PDB file of C-alpha atoms in Angstrom:
ATOM      1  CA  UNK X 453      -5.560  25.253-149.776  1.00 50.00           C
ATOM      2  CA  UNK X 454      -5.474  21.494-148.777  1.00 48.00           C
ATOM      3  CA  UNK X 455      -8.933  21.074-150.539  1.00 47.00           C
ATOM      4  CA  UNK X 456      -7.495  22.741-153.510  1.00 40.00           C
ATOM      5  CA  UNK X 457      -4.701  20.505-153.999  1.00 41.00           C
ATOM      6  CA  UNK X 458      -6.982  17.319-153.348  1.00 38.00           C
ATOM      7  CA  UNK X 459      -9.123  18.468-156.524  1.00 40.00           C
ATOM      8  CA  UNK X 460      -6.187  19.071-158.754  1.00 35.00           C
ATOM      9  CA  UNK X 461      -4.518  15.514-157.881  1.00 39.00           C
ATOM     10  CA  UNK X 462      -7.947  13.854-158.125  1.00 38.00           C
ATOM     11  CA  UNK X 463      -8.620  15.612-162.018  1.00 37.00           C
ATOM     12  CA  UNK X 464      -4.891  14.534-162.801  1.00 38.00           C
ATOM     13  CA  UNK X 465      -5.714  10.863-161.661  1.00 37.00           C
ATOM     14  CA  UNK X 466      -9.082  11.101-163.536  1.00 35.00           C
ATOM     15  CA  UNK X 467      -7.274  12.523-166.643  1.00 38.00           C
ATOM     16  CA  UNK X 468      -4.443   9.821-166.222  1.00 40.00           C
ATOM     17  CA  UNK X 469      -6.814   7.120-166.315  1.00 40.00           C
ATOM     18  CA  UNK X 470      -9.403   8.614-169.255  1.00 38.00           C
ATOM     19  CA  UNK X 471      -6.313   8.347-171.966  1.00 50.00           C
ATOM     20  CA  UNK X 472      -7.258   5.147-173.435  1.00 71.00           C
ATOM     21  CA  UNK X 473      -5.316   3.366-176.189  1.00 84.00           C
ATOM     22  CA  UNK X 474      -7.153   2.707-179.249  1.00 88.00           C
ATOM     23  CA  UNK X 475      -5.782  -0.490-179.819  1.00 94.00           C
ATOM     24  CA  UNK X 476      -8.502  -1.669-182.035  1.00 92.00           C
ATOM     25  CA  UNK X 477      -7.226   0.001-185.226  1.00 92.00           C
ATOM     26  CA  UNK X 478      -3.905  -2.036-184.962  1.00 96.00           C
ATOM     27  CA  UNK X 479      -5.394  -5.151-184.959  1.00 96.00           C
ATOM     28  CA  UNK X 480      -5.061  -5.825-188.706  1.00 96.00           C
ATOM     29  CA  UNK X 481      -2.778  -3.864-191.285  1.00 96.00           C
ATOM     30  CA  UNK X 482       0.652  -3.713-192.663  1.00 97.00           C
ATOM     31  CA  UNK X 483       2.759  -2.453-190.199  1.00 97.00           C
ATOM     32  CA  UNK X 484       6.797  -1.186-190.042  1.00 96.00           C
ATOM     33  CA  UNK X 485       9.716  -0.711-187.783  1.00 93.00           C
ATOM     34  CA  UNK X 486      11.046   2.440-187.708  1.00 94.00           C
ATOM     35  CA  UNK X 487      14.151   1.346-186.758  1.00 91.00           C
ATOM     36  CA  UNK X 488      14.280  -1.400-188.961  1.00 91.00           C
ATOM     37  CA  UNK X 489      12.459   0.304-192.737  1.00 84.00           C
ATOM     38  CA  UNK X 490      12.984  -3.099-194.819  1.00 90.00           C
ATOM     39  CA  UNK X 491      11.428  -5.245-191.954  1.00 93.00           C
ATOM     40  CA  UNK X 492       7.292  -5.458-192.659  1.00 95.00           C
ATOM     41  CA  UNK X 493       4.681  -7.402-190.544  1.00 96.00           C
ATOM     42  CA  UNK X 494       1.109  -8.066-192.039  1.00 97.00           C
ATOM     43  CA  UNK X 495      -1.576  -8.731-189.914  1.00 97.00           C
ATOM     44  CA  UNK X 496      -4.771 -10.190-191.053  1.00 96.00           C
ATOM     45  CA  UNK X 497      -7.277 -11.753-188.518  1.00 94.00           C
ATOM     46  CA  UNK X 498      -5.478 -14.586-186.497  1.00 97.00           C
ATOM     47  CA  UNK X 499      -2.081 -14.979-188.854  1.00 98.00           C
ATOM     48  CA  UNK X 500       0.638 -12.439-189.039  1.00 98.00           C
ATOM     49  CA  UNK X 501       3.306 -12.608-191.806  1.00 97.00           C
ATOM     50  CA  UNK X 502       7.155 -11.150-191.247  1.00 95.00           C
ATOM     51  CA  UNK X 503       8.857  -9.875-194.123  1.00 94.00           C
ATOM     52  CA  UNK X 504      12.367  -9.208-194.623  1.00 91.00           C
ATOM     53  CA  UNK X 505      12.705  -6.464-197.724  1.00 89.00           C
ATOM     54  CA  UNK X 506      10.122  -8.446-200.083  1.00 89.00           C
ATOM     55  CA  UNK X 507      11.116 -12.154-198.695  1.00 92.00           C
ATOM     56  CA  UNK X 508       8.477 -13.810-196.630  1.00 94.00           C
ATOM     57  CA  UNK X 509      10.792 -14.778-193.311  1.00 93.00           C
ATOM     58  CA  UNK X 510       8.247 -16.385-190.647  1.00 95.00           C
ATOM     59  CA  UNK X 511       4.617 -16.794-189.849  1.00 96.00           C
ATOM     60  CA  UNK X 512       2.901 -16.273-186.834  1.00 98.00           C
ATOM     61  CA  UNK X 513      -0.237 -17.204-185.289  1.00 98.00           C
ATOM     62  CA  UNK X 514      -2.149 -14.350-183.227  1.00 98.00           C
ATOM     63  CA  UNK X 515      -4.099 -14.338-180.542  1.00 98.00           C
ATOM     64  CA  UNK X 516      -5.769 -11.346-178.954  1.00 97.00           C
ATOM     65  CA  UNK X 517      -5.675 -11.642-175.143  1.00 97.00           C
ATOM     66  CA  UNK X 518      -7.735  -8.633-174.563  1.00 96.00           C
ATOM     67  CA  UNK X 519      -8.093  -4.934-176.596  1.00 94.00           C
ATOM     68  CA  UNK X 520      -4.238  -4.137-175.829  1.00 97.00           C
ATOM     69  CA  UNK X 521      -2.584  -7.762-175.939  1.00 98.00           C
ATOM     70  CA  UNK X 522      -1.851 -10.012-178.035  1.00 98.00           C
ATOM     71  CA  UNK X 523       0.397 -13.302-178.299  1.00 98.00           C
ATOM     72  CA  UNK X 524       2.321 -14.011-181.479  1.00 98.00           C
ATOM     73  CA  UNK X 525       3.375 -18.087-181.764  1.00 98.00           C
ATOM     74  CA  UNK X 526       5.674 -18.841-184.398  1.00 97.00           C
ATOM     75  CA  UNK X 527       4.246 -21.341-186.610  1.00 97.00           C
ATOM     76  CA  UNK X 528       6.695 -21.620-189.503  1.00 95.00           C
ATOM     77  CA  UNK X 529      10.132 -20.470-190.204  1.00 94.00           C
ATOM     78  CA  UNK X 530      10.713 -19.846-193.941  1.00 91.00           C
ATOM     79  CA  UNK X 531      14.059 -17.966-194.480  1.00 74.00           C
ATOM     80  CA  UNK X 532      17.291 -18.183-192.600  1.00 75.00           C
ATOM     81  CA  UNK X 533      16.503 -16.241-189.446  1.00 66.00           C
ATOM     82  CA  UNK X 534      18.011 -17.871-186.248  1.00 70.00           C
ATOM     83  CA  UNK X 535      15.927 -15.549-183.766  1.00 82.00           C
ATOM     84  CA  UNK X 536      12.913 -17.629-183.499  1.00 92.00           C
ATOM     85  CA  UNK X 537      11.649 -21.415-183.370  1.00 93.00           C
ATOM     86  CA  UNK X 538       8.761 -23.058-184.281  1.00 95.00           C
ATOM     87  CA  UNK X 539       6.379 -22.665-181.073  1.00 96.00           C
ATOM     88  CA  UNK X 540       8.149 -19.785-179.307  1.00 97.00           C
ATOM     89  CA  UNK X 541       5.952 -16.916-178.311  1.00 97.00           C
ATOM     90  CA  UNK X 542       5.986 -13.486-178.149  1.00 98.00           C
ATOM     91  CA  UNK X 543       3.170 -11.531-175.475  1.00 98.00           C
ATOM     92  CA  UNK X 544       2.736  -7.612-177.124  1.00 98.00           C
ATOM     93  CA  UNK X 545       1.197  -5.566-174.668  1.00 98.00           C
ATOM     94  CA  UNK X 546       0.409  -2.304-176.562  1.00 97.00           C
ATOM     95  CA  UNK X 547       1.060   0.664-173.654  1.00 97.00           C
ATOM     96  CA  UNK X 548       0.665   3.840-175.638  1.00 97.00           C
ATOM     97  CA  UNK X 549      -0.123   5.404-179.303  1.00 96.00           C
ATOM     98  CA  UNK X 550       0.943   8.305-180.974  1.00 94.00           C
ATOM     99  CA  UNK X 551      -0.795   8.917-184.697  1.00 91.00           C
ATOM    100  CA  UNK X 552      -0.263   5.382-186.798  1.00 93.00           C
ATOM    101  CA  UNK X 553       1.970   3.967-184.202  1.00 96.00           C
ATOM    102  CA  UNK X 554       1.855   2.190-181.317  1.00 97.00           C
ATOM    103  CA  UNK X 555       4.136   1.277-178.455  1.00 97.00           C
ATOM    104  CA  UNK X 556       4.644  -2.325-176.855  1.00 97.00           C
ATOM    105  CA  UNK X 557       6.128  -4.302-173.911  1.00 98.00           C
ATOM    106  CA  UNK X 558       7.336  -7.322-175.055  1.00 97.00           C
ATOM    107  CA  UNK X 559       7.655 -10.887-173.319  1.00 98.00           C
ATOM    108  CA  UNK X 560       9.728 -13.564-175.102  1.00 97.00           C
ATOM    109  CA  UNK X 561       9.110 -17.173-174.047  1.00 97.00           C
ATOM    110  CA  UNK X 562      11.217 -20.130-175.646  1.00 96.00           C
ATOM    111  CA  UNK X 563      13.011 -23.106-174.613  1.00 95.00           C
ATOM    112  CA  UNK X 564      15.676 -20.506-172.876  1.00 95.00           C
ATOM    113  CA  UNK X 565      13.243 -18.465-170.718  1.00 96.00           C
ATOM    114  CA  UNK X 566      10.066 -20.646-170.416  1.00 96.00           C
ATOM    115  CA  UNK X 567       8.711 -18.383-167.771  1.00 97.00           C
ATOM    116  CA  UNK X 568       9.304 -15.423-170.369  1.00 97.00           C
ATOM    117  CA  UNK X 569      11.688 -13.017-170.708  1.00 96.00           C
ATOM    118  CA  UNK X 570      10.964  -9.172-170.595  1.00 96.00           C
ATOM    119  CA  UNK X 571      12.602  -7.621-173.612  1.00 94.00           C
ATOM    120  CA  UNK X 572      14.732  -4.406-171.822  1.00 95.00           C
ATOM    121  CA  UNK X 573      14.446  -1.178-173.869  1.00 93.00           C
ATOM    122  CA  UNK X 574      10.885  -0.547-174.313  1.00 90.00           C
ATOM    123  CA  UNK X 575       8.592   0.055-175.204  1.00 95.00           C
ATOM    124  CA  UNK X 576       8.717  -0.708-178.802  1.00 95.00           C
ATOM    125  CA  UNK X 577       7.774   1.455-181.639  1.00 96.00           C
ATOM    126  CA  UNK X 578       5.231  -0.677-184.354  1.00 96.00           C
ATOM    127  CA  UNK X 579       3.980   1.901-187.037  1.00 96.00           C
ATOM    128  CA  UNK X 580       0.936   1.132-189.669  1.00 95.00           C
ATOM    129  CA  UNK X 581       1.286   1.912-193.249  1.00 90.00           C
ATOM    130  CA  UNK X 582      -1.358   4.156-194.280  1.00 81.00           C
TER     131      UNK X 582
END
């Protein structure tokens, strides 16, 4: 019986670790935030543009750190958004995906939090327009 328990535990560990997130398909594209339908992000190569409605609000540089983690650094603020300033950074770690959406944990680096502030309430969804 003990051997069966160890086998089942081993099997579940292998299955859990075998579920890799396919982050590559989220590297480029048009994305929307399910909780904010008028906010769109367009990511192409090493640049991401953030729109509210049809209006371009911010431009970010994108640096992929590994297959499922990237940094966004604000390089231009165009609208009246006071959420971020030029030079501030968001670390995005993709932790799971379902269909055309991925869920990520966010850490914000700015003047107030130079060592980083892990945004509570995550993981946060971002969905790719198909």
